[in-house]
Coordinates of C-alpha atoms in Angstrom, one line a residue:
X169 CA 91.6 45.6 179.1
X170 CA 90.0 45.9 175.7
X171 CA 88.3 49.1 174.8
X172 CA 84.8 49.0 173.4
X173 CA 84.2 52.7 172.5
X174 CA 82.8 54.4 169.5
X175 CA 85.3 56.3 167.4
X176 CA 85.1 60.0 168.4
X177 CA 85.3 62.8 165.8
X178 CA 88.5 64.0 167.4
X179 CA 90.1 60.5 167.1
X180 CA 89.0 60.3 163.5
X181 CA 90.5 63.7 162.8
X182 CA 93.8 62.6 164.3
X183 CA 93.8 59.5 162.0
X184 CA 92.8 61.4 158.9
X185 CA 95.6 63.9 159.4
X186 CA 98.2 61.1 158.8
X187 CA 96.6 57.7 157.9
X188 CA 100.0 56.1 157.2
X189 CA 101.1 56.8 160.8
X190 CA 98.2 54.6 162.2
X191 CA 97.3 52.2 159.4
X192 CA 97.9 48.5 159.7
X193 CA 97.7 47.4 156.0
X194 CA 97.8 43.9 154.5
X195 CA 98.1 43.4 150.7
X196 CA 97.7 39.9 149.2
X197 CA 99.1 39.6 145.6
X198 CA 98.5 36.6 143.5
X199 CA 97.9 35.3 139.9
X200 CA 94.3 35.8 138.7
X201 CA 94.1 32.1 137.7
X202 CA 95.3 28.8 139.1
X203 CA 96.8 26.5 136.5
X204 CA 96.0 22.8 136.6
X205 CA 98.9 20.4 136.1
X206 CA 98.3 18.2 133.0
X207 CA 96.8 14.8 133.8
X208 CA 96.2 15.7 137.5
X209 CA 93.7 17.4 139.7
X210 CA 96.4 19.6 141.3
X211 CA 96.5 23.4 140.7
X212 CA 99.6 25.5 141.0
X213 CA 100.2 29.2 141.6
X214 CA 102.5 31.1 139.1
X215 CA 103.6 33.5 140.4
X216 CA 103.5 32.4 144.0
X217 CA 101.1 34.2 146.4
X218 CA 102.8 37.1 148.1
X219 CA 101.7 39.0 151.3
X220 CA 103.0 42.5 152.2
X221 CA 102.4 44.7 155.2
X222 CA 102.2 48.4 154.8
X223 CA 101.5 51.4 157.1
X224 CA 103.4 52.4 160.3
X225 CA 100.7 51.1 162.6
X226 CA 102.4 47.7 162.5
X227 CA 105.3 49.1 164.5
X228 CA 103.0 49.6 167.5
X229 CA 101.5 46.2 167.1
X230 CA 104.9 44.5 166.9
X231 CA 106.2 46.5 169.9
X232 CA 103.2 46.1 172.1
X233 CA 102.7 42.4 171.4
X234 CA 106.4 41.5 171.7
X235 CA 106.7 41.0 168.0
X236 CA 103.9 38.4 168.2
X237 CA 101.9 39.6 165.2
X238 CA 102.6 36.6 162.9
X239 CA 101.0 34.2 160.5
X240 CA 100.5 30.5 161.5
X241 CA 103.9 29.7 163.1
X242 CA 107.6 30.6 163.3
X243 CA 109.1 28.3 160.7
X244 CA 108.8 28.3 156.9
X245 CA 107.7 25.1 155.2
X246 CA 110.5 23.4 153.1
X247 CA 108.4 21.0 151.1
X248 CA 105.5 21.6 148.7
X249 CA 102.2 21.4 150.6
X250 CA 98.6 21.5 149.7
X251 CA 96.0 24.1 150.5
X252 CA 94.6 22.1 153.4
X253 CA 97.5 22.9 155.7
X254 CA 98.8 26.1 157.2
X255 CA 101.6 27.9 155.4
X256 CA 103.7 30.0 157.8
X257 CA 105.0 33.3 156.5
X258 CA 107.9 35.3 158.0
X259 CA 106.4 38.8 158.3
X260 CA 108.6 40.2 161.0
X261 CA 108.6 43.9 161.6
X262 CA 111.9 44.2 159.6
X263 CA 110.8 42.1 156.6
X264 CA 107.2 43.1 156.0
X265 CA 107.0 40.9 152.9
X266 CA 106.8 37.1 152.2
X267 CA 106.0 34.8 149.3
X268 CA 104.8 31.2 149.5
X269 CA 106.5 29.2 146.8
X270 CA 105.4 25.7 148.0
X271 CA 101.6 26.1 147.8
X272 CA 99.4 24.0 145.5
X273 CA 95.7 23.1 145.4
X274 CA 94.4 19.5 145.4
X275 CA 91.2 18.0 144.1
X276 CA 90.4 21.1 142.0
X277 CA 88.4 21.1 138.8
X278 CA 88.4 23.4 135.8
X279 CA 86.4 26.6 136.3
X280 CA 86.4 26.3 140.1
X281 CA 86.7 29.6 141.9
X282 CA 89.1 29.7 144.9
X283 CA 90.5 32.3 147.4
X284 CA 93.5 32.4 149.6
X285 CA 92.9 33.0 153.3
X286 CA 95.7 34.7 155.3
X287 CA 95.3 34.2 159.1
X288 CA 96.9 36.6 161.6
X289 CA 97.3 35.4 165.2
X290 CA 97.7 37.8 168.1
X291 CA 98.1 36.8 171.8
X292 CA 95.2 39.1 172.9
X293 CA 92.8 37.5 170.4
X294 CA 91.1 34.2 171.0
X295 CA 90.6 33.5 167.3
X296 CA 92.7 34.3 164.2
X297 CA 91.9 37.3 162.1
X298 CA 91.3 36.2 158.5
X299 CA 91.9 38.2 155.3
X300 CA 90.7 36.8 152.0
X301 CA 92.3 37.3 148.6
X302 CA 90.4 38.0 145.4
X303 CA 88.9 35.0 143.7
X304 CA 91.0 32.9 141.3
X305 CA 89.7 30.7 138.6
X306 CA 91.1 27.2 138.0
X307 CA 92.1 26.8 134.3
X308 CA 93.8 24.1 132.2
X309 CA 95.4 26.6 129.8
X310 CA 95.4 30.3 130.5
X311 CA 94.4 32.2 127.4
X312 CA 93.4 35.6 128.7
X313 CA 94.7 38.6 126.9
X314 CA 96.8 41.2 128.6
X315 CA 95.1 44.6 128.7
X316 CA 96.6 48.0 129.1
X317 CA 96.5 49.2 132.7
X318 CA 96.3 45.7 134.1
X319 CA 98.8 44.3 136.6
X320 CA 101.1 41.5 135.7
X321 CA 104.1 39.5 136.8
X322 CA 106.9 38.9 134.4
X323 CA 109.3 35.9 134.7
X324 CA 112.0 33.9 132.9
X325 CA 112.2 30.1 132.9
X326 CA 115.3 28.1 132.1
X327 CA 116.3 24.5 132.7
X328 CA 119.5 25.4 134.6
X329 CA 118.3 28.3 136.7
X330 CA 114.6 27.6 137.2
X331 CA 112.0 30.4 137.4
X332 CA 113.2 33.9 138.1
X333 CA 110.8 36.9 138.4
X334 CA 111.4 40.6 137.6
X335 CA 111.6 42.2 141.0
X336 CA 112.2 45.9 141.9
X337 CA 114.2 45.8 145.1
X338 CA 113.4 48.5 147.6
X339 CA 117.1 48.8 148.3
X340 CA 118.0 51.4 145.7
X341 CA 115.6 50.7 144.2
X342 CA 116.9 48.6 141.3
X343 CA 115.7 45.8 139.0
X344 CA 116.8 42.3 139.9
X345 CA 115.9 38.7 139.1
X346 CA 114.5 36.7 142.1
X347 CA 113.5 33.1 142.7
X348 CA 111.2 34.1 145.6
X349 CA 109.9 37.7 145.2
X350 CA 108.1 39.3 142.2
X351 CA 106.9 42.8 141.6
X352 CA 103.3 43.5 140.5
X353 CA 103.9 45.6 137.4
X354 CA 101.2 47.8 135.9
X355 CA 101.6 47.5 132.1
X356 CA 100.6 50.4 129.9
X357 CA 100.3 50.5 126.1
X358 CA 102.0 53.7 125.0
X359 CA 101.5 55.3 121.6
X360 CA 105.1 56.7 121.5
X361 CA 108.1 55.3 123.4
X362 CA 110.2 57.4 125.7
X363 CA 113.8 56.1 125.2
X364 CA 115.4 58.6 127.6
X365 CA 112.7 58.4 130.3
X366 CA 112.0 62.2 130.0
X367 CA 109.2 63.7 132.0
X368 CA 107.2 64.4 128.8
X369 CA 103.4 63.8 128.8
X370 CA 102.7 60.1 128.0
X371 CA 99.8 59.1 125.8
X372 CA 98.3 55.8 126.8
X373 CA 96.1 53.4 124.8
X374 CA 93.3 51.3 126.3
X375 CA 92.3 47.8 125.3
X376 CA 94.4 44.7 124.5
X377 CA 98.2 44.8 124.0
X378 CA 99.4 43.3 120.8
X379 CA 102.7 41.9 119.4
X380 CA 104.9 44.9 118.6
X381 CA 103.3 47.2 121.1
X382 CA 105.4 49.7 123.1
X383 CA 104.8 49.3 126.8
X384 CA 105.6 51.1 130.0
X385 CA 106.0 49.1 133.2
X386 CA 105.4 50.7 136.6
X387 CA 106.0 48.8 139.9
X388 CA 103.0 49.1 142.2
X389 CA 105.0 48.8 145.3
X390 CA 107.8 51.3 144.8
X391 CA 106.3 53.4 142.0
X392 CA 109.5 52.9 140.0
X393 CA 109.0 53.3 136.2
X394 CA 111.0 50.8 134.1
X395 CA 112.5 51.8 130.7
X396 CA 110.0 51.5 127.9
X397 CA 110.3 48.3 125.9
X398 CA 108.6 46.7 122.9
X399 CA 106.9 43.3 123.2
X400 CA 107.9 40.9 120.5
X401 CA 106.6 37.4 119.8
X402 CA 109.1 34.6 120.0
X403 CA 109.2 31.3 118.1
X404 CA 112.0 28.7 118.7
X405 CA 114.4 31.3 120.1
X406 CA 113.8 33.6 117.2
X407 CA 112.1 37.0 117.4
X408 CA 109.4 37.2 114.8
X409 CA 109.8 40.4 112.7
X410 CA 106.8 42.8 112.7
X411 CA 106.3 42.5 108.9
X412 CA 105.9 38.7 109.3
X413 CA 102.8 39.1 111.4
X414 CA 99.6 41.1 111.4
X415 CA 100.1 42.5 114.9
X416 CA 96.3 43.1 115.4
X417 CA 95.8 39.3 115.0
X418 CA 98.4 38.5 117.7
X419 CA 97.4 39.9 121.1
X420 CA 99.7 39.3 124.0
X421 CA 98.4 36.5 126.2
X422 CA 99.2 34.8 129.5
X423 CA 101.9 32.2 129.7
X424 CA 103.2 32.8 126.1
X425 CA 106.9 33.6 125.5
X426 CA 107.9 37.1 124.5
X427 CA 111.1 39.2 124.1
X428 CA 111.3 42.7 125.5
X429 CA 113.1 44.7 122.9
X430 CA 115.0 47.8 124.0
X431 CA 113.9 51.1 122.5
X432 CA 117.4 52.5 121.9
X433 CA 118.6 49.5 119.9
X434 CA 116.2 47.1 118.1
X435 CA 118.9 44.4 118.3
X436 CA 119.0 44.5 122.1
X437 CA 116.7 42.6 124.4
X438 CA 116.2 42.5 128.2
X439 CA 118.1 39.6 129.5
X440 CA 119.3 37.7 132.7
X441 CA 123.1 37.0 132.9
X442 CA 124.8 36.0 136.1
X443 CA 121.8 36.9 138.2
X444 CA 121.8 40.5 136.8
X445 CA 119.2 42.1 134.6
X446 CA 120.8 43.6 131.5
X447 CA 120.6 43.6 127.7
X448 CA 121.6 41.1 125.1
X449 CA 122.5 41.9 121.5
X450 CA 121.1 39.3 119.2
X451 CA 122.6 37.6 116.1
X452 CA 120.7 37.5 112.9
X453 CA 119.3 34.2 111.5
X454 CA 119.9 34.7 107.8
X455 CA 117.3 32.1 106.7
X456 CA 114.3 33.2 108.7
X457 CA 115.5 36.8 109.0
X458 CA 114.8 36.7 112.7
X459 CA 116.9 37.9 115.7
X460 CA 118.3 34.9 117.5
X461 CA 118.0 34.9 121.3
X462 CA 118.5 32.5 124.1
X463 CA 116.4 31.3 127.1
X464 CA 117.8 34.3 129.1
X465 CA 115.9 36.7 126.8
X466 CA 112.5 34.9 126.7
X467 CA 109.9 36.3 129.2
X468 CA 106.5 35.1 130.2
X469 CA 103.7 37.4 131.3
X470 CA 101.0 36.5 133.8
X471 CA 98.0 38.6 134.9
X472 CA 97.8 39.2 138.7
X473 CA 95.3 40.6 141.2
X474 CA 95.5 42.0 144.7
X475 CA 93.4 42.5 147.8
X476 CA 94.2 45.3 150.2
X477 CA 93.0 45.9 153.8
X478 CA 93.6 48.7 156.3
X479 CA 92.6 48.9 159.9
X480 CA 93.4 50.9 163.0
X481 CA 92.2 50.2 166.6
X482 CA 91.7 53.9 167.3
X483 CA 90.1 53.6 170.8
X484 CA 92.5 50.9 171.9
X485 CA 92.7 47.1 171.3
X486 CA 89.3 45.5 170.7
X487 CA 88.4 42.1 172.2
X488 CA 87.2 40.5 169.0
X489 CA 88.9 40.3 165.6
X490 CA 89.1 43.3 163.3
X491 CA 87.9 41.1 160.5
X492 CA 86.0 40.8 158.3
X493 CA 87.1 44.1 156.9
X494 CA 84.3 46.1 155.3
X495 CA 85.4 46.8 151.7
X496 CA 84.1 49.4 149.2
X497 CA 84.3 48.1 145.6
X498 CA 82.4 50.9 143.9
X499 CA 80.4 54.0 144.6
X500 CA 77.4 55.1 142.5
X501 CA 75.7 58.5 142.7
X502 CA 72.1 59.0 141.6
X503 CA 70.2 62.3 141.3
X504 CA 66.6 62.3 142.5
X505 CA 64.1 64.5 144.3
X506 CA 62.3 64.5 147.6
X507 CA 58.6 64.4 148.0
X508 CA 58.6 68.2 148.0
X509 CA 60.5 68.1 144.7
X510 CA 63.8 69.3 146.3
X511 CA 66.7 67.8 144.3
X512 CA 69.0 65.5 146.2
X513 CA 71.8 63.1 145.3
X514 CA 71.9 59.6 146.8
X515 CA 75.2 57.7 147.2
X516 CA 75.2 53.9 147.0
X517 CA 78.2 52.0 148.4
X518 CA 78.8 48.6 146.7
X519 CA 81.1 46.3 148.6
X520 CA 81.2 43.5 151.1
X521 CA 81.1 42.8 154.9
X522 CA 79.0 45.8 155.8
X523 CA 77.0 45.5 159.0
X524 CA 74.8 47.6 161.2
X525 CA 77.7 48.4 163.5
X526 CA 79.5 50.3 160.7
X527 CA 79.4 54.0 160.1
X528 CA 80.5 55.7 156.9
X529 CA 82.1 59.2 157.0
X530 CA 83.0 61.8 154.4
X531 CA 85.8 63.7 156.1
X532 CA 84.5 64.4 159.6
X533 CA 80.8 64.4 158.4
X534 CA 78.7 61.3 159.2
X535 CA 76.7 60.1 156.3
X536 CA 73.1 59.3 157.0
X537 CA 72.4 55.8 155.9
X538 CA 69.2 54.1 154.7
X539 CA 68.3 51.1 157.0
X540 CA 67.6 48.8 154.0
X541 CA 70.9 49.1 152.1
X542 CA 74.1 51.0 152.0
X543 CA 72.6 54.2 150.6
X544 CA 73.4 57.6 151.9
X545 CA 72.5 61.2 151.2
X546 CA 75.3 62.8 149.3
X547 CA 76.5 65.7 151.5
X548 CA 77.0 69.2 150.2
X549 CA 80.3 71.1 150.6
X550 CA 78.8 73.1 153.4
X551 CA 77.8 70.0 155.3
X552 CA 81.2 68.3 155.1
X553 CA 82.9 71.6 156.0
X554 CA 80.8 72.1 159.2
X555 CA 82.1 69.5 161.7
X556 CA 84.8 70.9 164.0
X557 CA 88.3 70.2 162.7
X558 CA 87.2 70.1 159.0
X559 CA 89.7 72.9 158.3
X560 CA 92.3 70.2 158.2
X561 CA 91.2 69.4 154.6
X562 CA 93.1 72.0 152.6
X563 CA 91.9 73.7 149.4
X564 CA 94.1 73.1 146.4
X565 CA 93.4 74.9 143.1
X566 CA 89.8 75.7 144.2
X567 CA 89.0 72.2 145.2
X568 CA 89.0 70.3 148.5
X569 CA 88.9 66.5 149.0
X570 CA 87.3 64.6 151.9
X571 CA 88.2 61.0 152.4
X572 CA 85.6 58.2 152.7
X573 CA 86.3 56.3 155.9
X574 CA 84.4 53.5 157.7
X575 CA 84.3 53.1 161.5
X576 CA 83.0 50.2 163.7
X577 CA 81.0 50.7 166.9
X578 CA 83.8 49.2 169.0
X579 CA 86.4 51.8 167.9
X580 CA 88.0 50.3 164.8
X581 CA 88.7 52.6 161.8
X582 CA 88.9 51.2 158.3
X583 CA 90.6 53.5 155.7
X584 CA 89.5 53.4 152.0
X585 CA 91.0 54.8 148.8
X586 CA 88.0 56.9 148.0
X587 CA 87.4 60.7 148.2
X588 CA 84.7 63.1 147.5
X589 CA 86.2 66.2 145.8
X590 CA 84.3 69.5 145.9
X591 CA 84.6 72.6 143.8
X592 CA 84.3 75.4 146.4
X593 CA 83.2 77.9 143.8
X594 CA 80.2 76.1 142.3
X595 CA 79.6 73.4 144.9
X596 CA 79.9 70.5 142.4
X597 CA 81.5 67.3 143.5
X598 CA 83.0 64.2 142.0
X599 CA 84.3 60.8 143.2
X600 CA 88.0 60.0 143.1
X601 CA 90.1 57.0 144.0
X602 CA 93.7 57.7 145.1
X603 CA 96.7 56.3 143.2
X604 CA 97.3 52.9 144.8
X605 CA 101.0 53.3 144.5
X606 CA 101.0 55.9 147.2
X607 CA 99.8 53.4 149.8
X608 CA 103.2 51.6 149.7
X609 CA 105.5 54.6 149.3
X610 CA 106.6 54.9 152.9
X611 CA 106.1 51.3 154.0

């Protein structure tokens, strides 16, 4: 029998003590644009959409439902299919990750905005539970610049081997080329390269990344940091020397070809040989004075995006779907005064899928909400420390953080990446968002 009980403070405390133990998390990774095929109305995904499960809560769902938590059906499609059909993904309790290489969009027009919908079917639910990706724009020719701190996919194309993506395998972990899986890599522009990967402080630059920039790549799934490389522009299998171009006039853009020059040796470039990621030492073209490379050293960069959802049926299975998941996109704080001139701080939650049945918490403290919109009074350190069990939030260096959590009236908990961090000495507070890498560490 389905439980329809409001989340108790005790149950919330149990969850907040170890969210990874209870969370059922879904992450949808995809390109931020859909590329139209020339002369057609079809749009294609590059890299292919990828779905990943994280959190140990899935173990209970798989066990309790006889491994029936699945997407659409049991068999993977073998032929390219349009967006109007279901696309089954193998997301067994052992695999936890799947990519859909056969998906395309029909009848699309340039500048259309589209989203992917991932349906989850459970025997106890009458209807599927649907999770939407971020929006993707349909474009004829991607021209967006790559910015420092953004997430990208990097891949190599050749006539003989097809498309192979940089993928950090969780077995090791180590870097491999893959036809099916790709790693979402955060690309950072660094002012000074770190050839030996020492633990020295790293200075990052904001803004666009340009030809000749030193970059650091960090896998969002495993947290693995790849060796620093230099992005070099390529023309007809030749690496253009820096003195031949004004680097500020040549930003790194989507779907253009680049070489990834190794820091230790300017003649060596990241390469694929015999399905292994390695280095290739180039020959010098005496006429153009360019390093000569092959298809195996030419890489393409594509901007990507992701949507992440977390839920936990804390009071037992609910009769209806856990979706749509309420999502916080941003939090704004505004200082004001009451009618008696007492200073207060209002907190406005900006997001989607909020309803009257949702309650927002800071630690174990319920936030009082305005009935007109998602605006709450910002609690003081004393208020968030008062509820029984709040001692679970430990002080570190004179500060203590309280997670922002959303609950639903029928007993579902939705975790968020946001925290209010209080200085226990002066009572001041600030908003923080946890490093998204940590969400996948133990998955």
